[in-house]
Structure formats: C-alpha cells, structure tokens
Short mmCIF file of N, CA, C and O in Angstrom, two decimals:
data_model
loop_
_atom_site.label_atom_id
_atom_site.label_comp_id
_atom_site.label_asym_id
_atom_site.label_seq_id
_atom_site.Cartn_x
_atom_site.Cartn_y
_atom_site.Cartn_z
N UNK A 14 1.63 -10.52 10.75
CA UNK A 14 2.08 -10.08 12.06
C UNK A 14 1.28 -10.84 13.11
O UNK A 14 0.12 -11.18 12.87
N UNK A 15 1.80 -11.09 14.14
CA UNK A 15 1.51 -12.03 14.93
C UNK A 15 0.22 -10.78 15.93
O UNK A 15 -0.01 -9.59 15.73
N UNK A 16 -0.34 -11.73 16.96
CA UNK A 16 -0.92 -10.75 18.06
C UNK A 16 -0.16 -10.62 18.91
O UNK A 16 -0.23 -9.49 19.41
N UNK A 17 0.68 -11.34 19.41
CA UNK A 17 1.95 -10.73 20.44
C UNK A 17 3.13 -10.02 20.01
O UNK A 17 4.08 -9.69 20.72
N UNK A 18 2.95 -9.81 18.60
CA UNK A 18 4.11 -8.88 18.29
C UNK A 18 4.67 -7.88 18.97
O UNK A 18 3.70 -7.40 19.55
N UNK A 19 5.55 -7.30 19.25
CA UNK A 19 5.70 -5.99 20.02
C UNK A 19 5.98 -5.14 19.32
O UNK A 19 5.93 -4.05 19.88
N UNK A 20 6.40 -5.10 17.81
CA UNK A 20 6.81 -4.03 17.42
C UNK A 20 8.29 -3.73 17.25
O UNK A 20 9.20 -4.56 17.33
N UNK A 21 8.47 -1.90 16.91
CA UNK A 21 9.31 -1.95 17.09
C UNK A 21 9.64 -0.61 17.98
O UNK A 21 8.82 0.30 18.09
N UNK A 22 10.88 -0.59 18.56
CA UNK A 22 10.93 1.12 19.14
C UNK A 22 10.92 2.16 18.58
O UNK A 22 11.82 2.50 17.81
N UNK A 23 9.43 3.20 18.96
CA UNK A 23 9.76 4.58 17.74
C UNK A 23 11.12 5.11 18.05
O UNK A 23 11.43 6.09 17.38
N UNK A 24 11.98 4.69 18.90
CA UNK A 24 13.05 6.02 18.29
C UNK A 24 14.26 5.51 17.74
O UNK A 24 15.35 6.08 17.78
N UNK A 25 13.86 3.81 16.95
CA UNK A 25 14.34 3.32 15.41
C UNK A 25 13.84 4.19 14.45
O UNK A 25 14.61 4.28 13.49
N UNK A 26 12.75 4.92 14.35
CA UNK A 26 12.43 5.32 13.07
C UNK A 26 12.52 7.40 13.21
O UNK A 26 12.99 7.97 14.19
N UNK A 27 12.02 8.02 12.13
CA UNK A 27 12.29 9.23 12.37
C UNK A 27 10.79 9.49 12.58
O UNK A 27 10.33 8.99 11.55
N UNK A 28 9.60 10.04 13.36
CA UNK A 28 9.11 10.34 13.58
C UNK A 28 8.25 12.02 14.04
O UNK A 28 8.46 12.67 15.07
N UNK A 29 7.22 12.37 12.84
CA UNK A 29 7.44 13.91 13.21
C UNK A 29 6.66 14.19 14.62
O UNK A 29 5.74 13.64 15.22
N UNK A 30 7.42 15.21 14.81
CA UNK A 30 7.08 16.09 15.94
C UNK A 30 5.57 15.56 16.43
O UNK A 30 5.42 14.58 17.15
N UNK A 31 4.62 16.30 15.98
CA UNK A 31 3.21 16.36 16.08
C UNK A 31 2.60 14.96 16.54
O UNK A 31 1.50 14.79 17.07
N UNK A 32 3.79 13.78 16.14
CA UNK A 32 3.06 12.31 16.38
C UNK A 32 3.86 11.83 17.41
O UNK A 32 3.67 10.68 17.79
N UNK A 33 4.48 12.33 17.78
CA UNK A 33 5.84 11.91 19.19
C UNK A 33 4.97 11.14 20.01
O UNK A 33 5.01 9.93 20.22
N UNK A 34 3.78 12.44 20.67
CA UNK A 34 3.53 11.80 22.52
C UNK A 34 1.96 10.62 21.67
O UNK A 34 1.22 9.88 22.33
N UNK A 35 1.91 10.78 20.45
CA UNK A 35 0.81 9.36 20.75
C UNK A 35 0.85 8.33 20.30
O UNK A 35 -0.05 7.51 20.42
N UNK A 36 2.39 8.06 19.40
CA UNK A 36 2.93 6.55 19.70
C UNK A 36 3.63 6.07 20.28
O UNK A 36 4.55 6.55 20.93
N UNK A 37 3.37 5.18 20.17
CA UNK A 37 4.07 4.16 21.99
C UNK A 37 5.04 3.20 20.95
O UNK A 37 6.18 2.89 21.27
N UNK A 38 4.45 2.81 19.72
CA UNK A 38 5.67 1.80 19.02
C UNK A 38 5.00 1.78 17.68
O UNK A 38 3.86 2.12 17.39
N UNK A 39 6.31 1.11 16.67
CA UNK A 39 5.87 0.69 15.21
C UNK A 39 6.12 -0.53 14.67
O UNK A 39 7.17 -1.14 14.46
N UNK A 40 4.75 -0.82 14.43
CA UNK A 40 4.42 -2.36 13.91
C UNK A 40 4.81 -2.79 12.39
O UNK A 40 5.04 -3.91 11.94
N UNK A 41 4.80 -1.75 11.88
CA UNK A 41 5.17 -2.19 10.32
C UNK A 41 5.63 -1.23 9.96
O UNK A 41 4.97 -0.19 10.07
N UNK A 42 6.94 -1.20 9.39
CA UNK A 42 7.91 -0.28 8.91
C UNK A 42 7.33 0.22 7.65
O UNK A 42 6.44 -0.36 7.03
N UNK A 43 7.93 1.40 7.29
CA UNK A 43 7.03 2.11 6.42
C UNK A 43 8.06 1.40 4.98
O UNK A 43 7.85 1.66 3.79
N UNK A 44 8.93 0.67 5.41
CA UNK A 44 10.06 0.12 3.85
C UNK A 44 9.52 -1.50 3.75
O UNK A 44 9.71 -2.21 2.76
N UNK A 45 8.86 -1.90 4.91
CA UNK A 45 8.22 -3.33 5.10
C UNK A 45 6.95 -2.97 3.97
O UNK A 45 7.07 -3.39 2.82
N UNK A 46 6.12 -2.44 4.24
CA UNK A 46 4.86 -1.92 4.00
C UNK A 46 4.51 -1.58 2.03
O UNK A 46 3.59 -1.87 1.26
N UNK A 47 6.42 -0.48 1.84
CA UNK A 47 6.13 -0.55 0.39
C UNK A 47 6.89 -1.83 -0.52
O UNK A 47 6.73 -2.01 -1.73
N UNK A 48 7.59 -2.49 0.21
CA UNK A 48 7.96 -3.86 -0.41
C UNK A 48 6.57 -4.97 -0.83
O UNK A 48 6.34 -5.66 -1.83
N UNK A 49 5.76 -4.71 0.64
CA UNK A 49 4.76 -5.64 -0.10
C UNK A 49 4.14 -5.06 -0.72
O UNK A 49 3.31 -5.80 -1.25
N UNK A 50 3.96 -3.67 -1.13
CA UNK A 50 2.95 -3.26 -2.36
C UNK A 50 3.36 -3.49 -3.70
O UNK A 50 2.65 -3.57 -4.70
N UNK A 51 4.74 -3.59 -3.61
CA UNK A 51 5.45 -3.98 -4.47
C UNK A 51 5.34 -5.49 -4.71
O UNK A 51 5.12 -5.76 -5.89
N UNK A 52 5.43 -6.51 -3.91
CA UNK A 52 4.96 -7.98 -3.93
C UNK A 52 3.48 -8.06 -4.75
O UNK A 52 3.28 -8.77 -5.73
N UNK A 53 2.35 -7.02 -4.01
CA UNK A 53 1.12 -7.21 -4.42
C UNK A 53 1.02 -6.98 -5.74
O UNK A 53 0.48 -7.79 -6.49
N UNK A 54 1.68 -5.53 -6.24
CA UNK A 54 1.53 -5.39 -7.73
C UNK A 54 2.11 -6.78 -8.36
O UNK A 54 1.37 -7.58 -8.93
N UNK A 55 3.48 -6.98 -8.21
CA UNK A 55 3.70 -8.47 -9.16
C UNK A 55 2.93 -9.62 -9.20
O UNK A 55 2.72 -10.40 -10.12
N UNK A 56 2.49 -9.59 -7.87
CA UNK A 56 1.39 -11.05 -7.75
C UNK A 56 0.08 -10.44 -8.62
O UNK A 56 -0.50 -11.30 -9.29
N UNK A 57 -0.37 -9.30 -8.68
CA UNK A 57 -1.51 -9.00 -9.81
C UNK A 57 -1.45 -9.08 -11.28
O UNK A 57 -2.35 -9.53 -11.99
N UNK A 58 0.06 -8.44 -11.83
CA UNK A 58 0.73 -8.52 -13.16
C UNK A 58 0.47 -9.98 -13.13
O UNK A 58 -0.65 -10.28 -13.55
N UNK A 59 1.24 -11.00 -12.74
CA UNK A 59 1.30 -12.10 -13.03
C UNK A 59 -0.36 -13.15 -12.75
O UNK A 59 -0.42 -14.31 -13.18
N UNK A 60 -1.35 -12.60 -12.13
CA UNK A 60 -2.68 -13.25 -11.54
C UNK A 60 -3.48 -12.87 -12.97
O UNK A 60 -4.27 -13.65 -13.51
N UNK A 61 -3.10 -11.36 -13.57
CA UNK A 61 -4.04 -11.13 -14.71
C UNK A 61 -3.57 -11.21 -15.83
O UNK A 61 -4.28 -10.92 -16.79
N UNK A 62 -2.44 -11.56 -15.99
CA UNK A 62 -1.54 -12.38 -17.18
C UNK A 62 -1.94 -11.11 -18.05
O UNK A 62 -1.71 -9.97 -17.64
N UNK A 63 -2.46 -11.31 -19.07
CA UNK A 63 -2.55 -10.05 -20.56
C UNK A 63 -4.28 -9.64 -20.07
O UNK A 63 -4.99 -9.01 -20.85
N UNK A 64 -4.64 -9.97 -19.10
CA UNK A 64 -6.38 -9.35 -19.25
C UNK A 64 -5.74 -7.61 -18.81
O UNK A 64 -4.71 -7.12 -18.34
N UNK A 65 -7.16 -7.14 -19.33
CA UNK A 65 -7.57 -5.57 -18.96
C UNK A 65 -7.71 -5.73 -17.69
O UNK A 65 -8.18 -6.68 -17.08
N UNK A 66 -7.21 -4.56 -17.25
CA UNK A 66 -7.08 -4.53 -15.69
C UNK A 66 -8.23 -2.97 -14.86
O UNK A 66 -8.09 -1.78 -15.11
N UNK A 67 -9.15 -3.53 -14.02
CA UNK A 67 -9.72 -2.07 -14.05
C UNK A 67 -9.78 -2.13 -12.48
O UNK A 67 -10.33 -2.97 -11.77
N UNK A 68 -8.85 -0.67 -12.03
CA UNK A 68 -8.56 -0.45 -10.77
C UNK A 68 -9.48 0.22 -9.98
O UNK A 68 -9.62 1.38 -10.39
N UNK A 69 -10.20 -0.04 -8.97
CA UNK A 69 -10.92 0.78 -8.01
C UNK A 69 -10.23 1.31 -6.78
O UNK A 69 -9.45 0.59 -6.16
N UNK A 70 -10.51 2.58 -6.39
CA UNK A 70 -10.02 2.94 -5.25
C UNK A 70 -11.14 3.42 -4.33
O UNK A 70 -11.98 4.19 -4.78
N UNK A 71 -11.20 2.96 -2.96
CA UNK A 71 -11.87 3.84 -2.34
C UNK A 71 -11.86 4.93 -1.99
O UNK A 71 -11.26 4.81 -0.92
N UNK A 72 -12.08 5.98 -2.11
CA UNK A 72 -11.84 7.63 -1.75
C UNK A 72 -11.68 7.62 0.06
O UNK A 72 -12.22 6.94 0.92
N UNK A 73 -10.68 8.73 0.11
CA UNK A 73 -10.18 9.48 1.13
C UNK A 73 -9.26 8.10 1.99
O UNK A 73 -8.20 8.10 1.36
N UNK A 74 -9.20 7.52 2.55
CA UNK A 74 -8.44 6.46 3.03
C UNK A 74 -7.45 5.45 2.44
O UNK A 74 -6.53 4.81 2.94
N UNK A 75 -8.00 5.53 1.13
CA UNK A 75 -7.21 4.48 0.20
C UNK A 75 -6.57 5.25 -0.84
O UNK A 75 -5.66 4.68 -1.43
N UNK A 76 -6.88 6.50 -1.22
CA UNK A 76 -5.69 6.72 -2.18
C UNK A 76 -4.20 6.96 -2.30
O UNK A 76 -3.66 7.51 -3.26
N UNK A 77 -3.52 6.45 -1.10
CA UNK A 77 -1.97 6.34 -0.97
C UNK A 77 -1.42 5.44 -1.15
O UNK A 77 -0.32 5.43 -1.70
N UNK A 78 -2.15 4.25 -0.66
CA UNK A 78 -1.76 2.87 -0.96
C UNK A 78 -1.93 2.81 -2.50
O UNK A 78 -1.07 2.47 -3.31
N UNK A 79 -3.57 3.34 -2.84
CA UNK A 79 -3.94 2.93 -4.19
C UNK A 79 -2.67 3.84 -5.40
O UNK A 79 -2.31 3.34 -6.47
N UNK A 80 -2.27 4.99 -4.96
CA UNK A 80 -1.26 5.59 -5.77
C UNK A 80 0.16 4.70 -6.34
O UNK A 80 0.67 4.38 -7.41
N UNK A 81 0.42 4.54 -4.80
CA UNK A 81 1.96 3.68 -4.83
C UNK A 81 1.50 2.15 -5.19
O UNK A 81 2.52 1.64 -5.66
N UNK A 82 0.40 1.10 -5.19
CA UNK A 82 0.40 0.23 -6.02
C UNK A 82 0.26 0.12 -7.22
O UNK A 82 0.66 -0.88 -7.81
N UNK A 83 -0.33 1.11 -7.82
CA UNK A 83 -0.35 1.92 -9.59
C UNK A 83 0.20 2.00 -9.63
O UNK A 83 0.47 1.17 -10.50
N UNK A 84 1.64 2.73 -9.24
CA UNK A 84 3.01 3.28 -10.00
C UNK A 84 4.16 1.80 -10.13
O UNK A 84 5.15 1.50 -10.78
N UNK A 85 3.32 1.21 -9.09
CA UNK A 85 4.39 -0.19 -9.05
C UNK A 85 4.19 -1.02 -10.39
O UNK A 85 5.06 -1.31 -11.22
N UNK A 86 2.46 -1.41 -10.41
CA UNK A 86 1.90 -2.20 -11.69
C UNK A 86 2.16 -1.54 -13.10
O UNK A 86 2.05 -2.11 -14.19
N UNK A 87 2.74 0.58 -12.72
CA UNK A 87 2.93 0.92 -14.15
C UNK A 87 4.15 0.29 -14.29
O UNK A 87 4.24 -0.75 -14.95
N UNK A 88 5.25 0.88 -13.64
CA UNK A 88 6.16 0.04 -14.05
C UNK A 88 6.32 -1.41 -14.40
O UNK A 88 6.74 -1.80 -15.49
N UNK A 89 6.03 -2.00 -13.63
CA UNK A 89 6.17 -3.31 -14.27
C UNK A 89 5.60 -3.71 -16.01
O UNK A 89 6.23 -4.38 -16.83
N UNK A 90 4.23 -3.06 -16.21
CA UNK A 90 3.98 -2.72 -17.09
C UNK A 90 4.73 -2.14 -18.43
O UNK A 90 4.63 -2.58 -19.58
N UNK A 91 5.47 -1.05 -17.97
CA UNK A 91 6.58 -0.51 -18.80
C UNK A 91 7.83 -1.37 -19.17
O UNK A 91 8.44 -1.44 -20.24
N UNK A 92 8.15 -2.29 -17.44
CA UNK A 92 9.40 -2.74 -17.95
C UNK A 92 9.42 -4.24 -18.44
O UNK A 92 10.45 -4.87 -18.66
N UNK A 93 7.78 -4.86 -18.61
CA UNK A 93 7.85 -6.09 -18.92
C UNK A 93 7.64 -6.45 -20.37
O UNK A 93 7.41 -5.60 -21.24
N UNK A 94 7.73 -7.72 -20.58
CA UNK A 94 7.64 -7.79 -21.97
C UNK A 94 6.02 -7.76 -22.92
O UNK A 94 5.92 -7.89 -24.14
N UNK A 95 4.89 -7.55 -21.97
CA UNK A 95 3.85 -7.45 -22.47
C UNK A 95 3.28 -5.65 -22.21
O UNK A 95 4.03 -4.83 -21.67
N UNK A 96 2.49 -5.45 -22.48
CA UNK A 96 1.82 -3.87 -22.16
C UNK A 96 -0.01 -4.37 -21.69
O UNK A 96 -0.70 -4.67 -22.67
N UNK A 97 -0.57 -4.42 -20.58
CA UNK A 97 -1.31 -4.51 -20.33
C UNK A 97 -2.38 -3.14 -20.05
O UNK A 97 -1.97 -2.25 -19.30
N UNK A 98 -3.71 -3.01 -20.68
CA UNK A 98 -4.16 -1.93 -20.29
C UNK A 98 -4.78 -1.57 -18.96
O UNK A 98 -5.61 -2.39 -18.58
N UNK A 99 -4.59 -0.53 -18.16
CA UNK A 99 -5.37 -0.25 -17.09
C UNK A 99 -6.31 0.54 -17.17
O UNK A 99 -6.19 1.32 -18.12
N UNK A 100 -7.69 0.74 -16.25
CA UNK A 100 -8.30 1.35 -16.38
C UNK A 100 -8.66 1.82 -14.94
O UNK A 100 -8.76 0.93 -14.10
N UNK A 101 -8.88 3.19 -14.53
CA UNK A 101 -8.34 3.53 -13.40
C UNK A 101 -10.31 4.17 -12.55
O UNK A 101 -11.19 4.75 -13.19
N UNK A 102 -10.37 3.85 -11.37
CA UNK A 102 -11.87 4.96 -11.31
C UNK A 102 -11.61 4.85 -9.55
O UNK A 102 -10.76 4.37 -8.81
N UNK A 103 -12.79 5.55 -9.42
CA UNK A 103 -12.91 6.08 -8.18
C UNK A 103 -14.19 6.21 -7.11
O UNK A 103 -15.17 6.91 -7.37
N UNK A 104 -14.04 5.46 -5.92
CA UNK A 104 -15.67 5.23 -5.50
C UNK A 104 -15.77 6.37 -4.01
O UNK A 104 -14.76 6.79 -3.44
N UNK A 105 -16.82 6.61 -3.69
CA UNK A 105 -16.46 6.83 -2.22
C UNK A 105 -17.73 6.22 -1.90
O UNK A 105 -18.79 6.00 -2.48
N UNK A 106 -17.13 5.98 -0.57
CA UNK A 106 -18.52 5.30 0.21
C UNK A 106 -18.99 5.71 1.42
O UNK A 106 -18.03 6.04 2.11
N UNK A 107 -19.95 5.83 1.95
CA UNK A 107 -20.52 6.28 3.23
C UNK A 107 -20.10 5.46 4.14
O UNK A 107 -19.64 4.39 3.75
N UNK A 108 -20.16 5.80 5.85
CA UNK A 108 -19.47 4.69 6.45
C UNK A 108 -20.91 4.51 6.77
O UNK A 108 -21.95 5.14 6.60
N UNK A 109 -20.38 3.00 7.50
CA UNK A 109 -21.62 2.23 8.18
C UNK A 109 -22.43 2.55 8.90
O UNK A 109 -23.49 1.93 9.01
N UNK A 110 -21.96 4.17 9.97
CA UNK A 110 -22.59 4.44 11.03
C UNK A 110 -23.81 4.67 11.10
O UNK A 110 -24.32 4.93 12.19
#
C-alpha cells in the first residue's frame, strides 16, 4: 500500500455499530487481507518444501492472524501431495515500555 493511498469508503463495507464514529476509512479489506494469508501460507508450504515446520505465535495480538494462517498451511497440508509436520507454541512478550 502506497502512503498516499486513500483507502476505501467505510460505507463500502459493513461496519459494527460501536466502530462507526472512529473510522474515517478502510485501507485493507478484510477479503484483501485473508487472500494474502492465504498467499503467505503457500509461499511457506512451498519455502519449507518437506522440512518440520515449528510455528510461533506471539500472544494476545497475533493469535488471529496466527489461527487463520494455520488453518490455511493445514489445509494445504491435507490437500497436497506430501504431509508435512507442524509444531505449534506460544510466546508472550512484554512491551518495550
């Protein structure tokens, strides 16, 4: 995405209630967003060829993304012609402040 992007108009998308008055616009569609997680899992299947695969997530911020790119790499997993193993864990970290 560029820095002059503008976006797009929230009232293209469905937006709940509670988030109405504090966005002004949307930069990345939420169907943009799981396509490339979907891109990312294949570019990993194919980057780790048959190695063991061991997934980290960072706690509280990252486990949505980290969910829906697992379910992408399971499948592919399931529907490809190799079975690669995953191994799944979990970190949290303090912030910087």
């Amino acid at each position: 995405i560029r820095d002059e992007e503008s976006g797009y108009n929230k009232n293209l998308f469905c937006i709940p209630k509670h988030y109405e008055e504090d966005l002004e616009r949307v930069f990345i569609p939420h169907g943009l967003i799981l396509d490339r997680t979907e891109r990312l899992a294949r570019d990993i299947m194919q980057d780790m060829g048959s190695h063991h695969i061991v997934a980290l997530c960072v706690l509280k911020g990252g486990y949505k993304f980290f969910a829906d790119l697992l379910d992408h790499i399971k499948a592919l997993n399931q529907n490809g012609d190799k079975s690669v193993p995953i191994t799944v864990d979990f970190v949290k970290i303090k912030s910087y402040c």
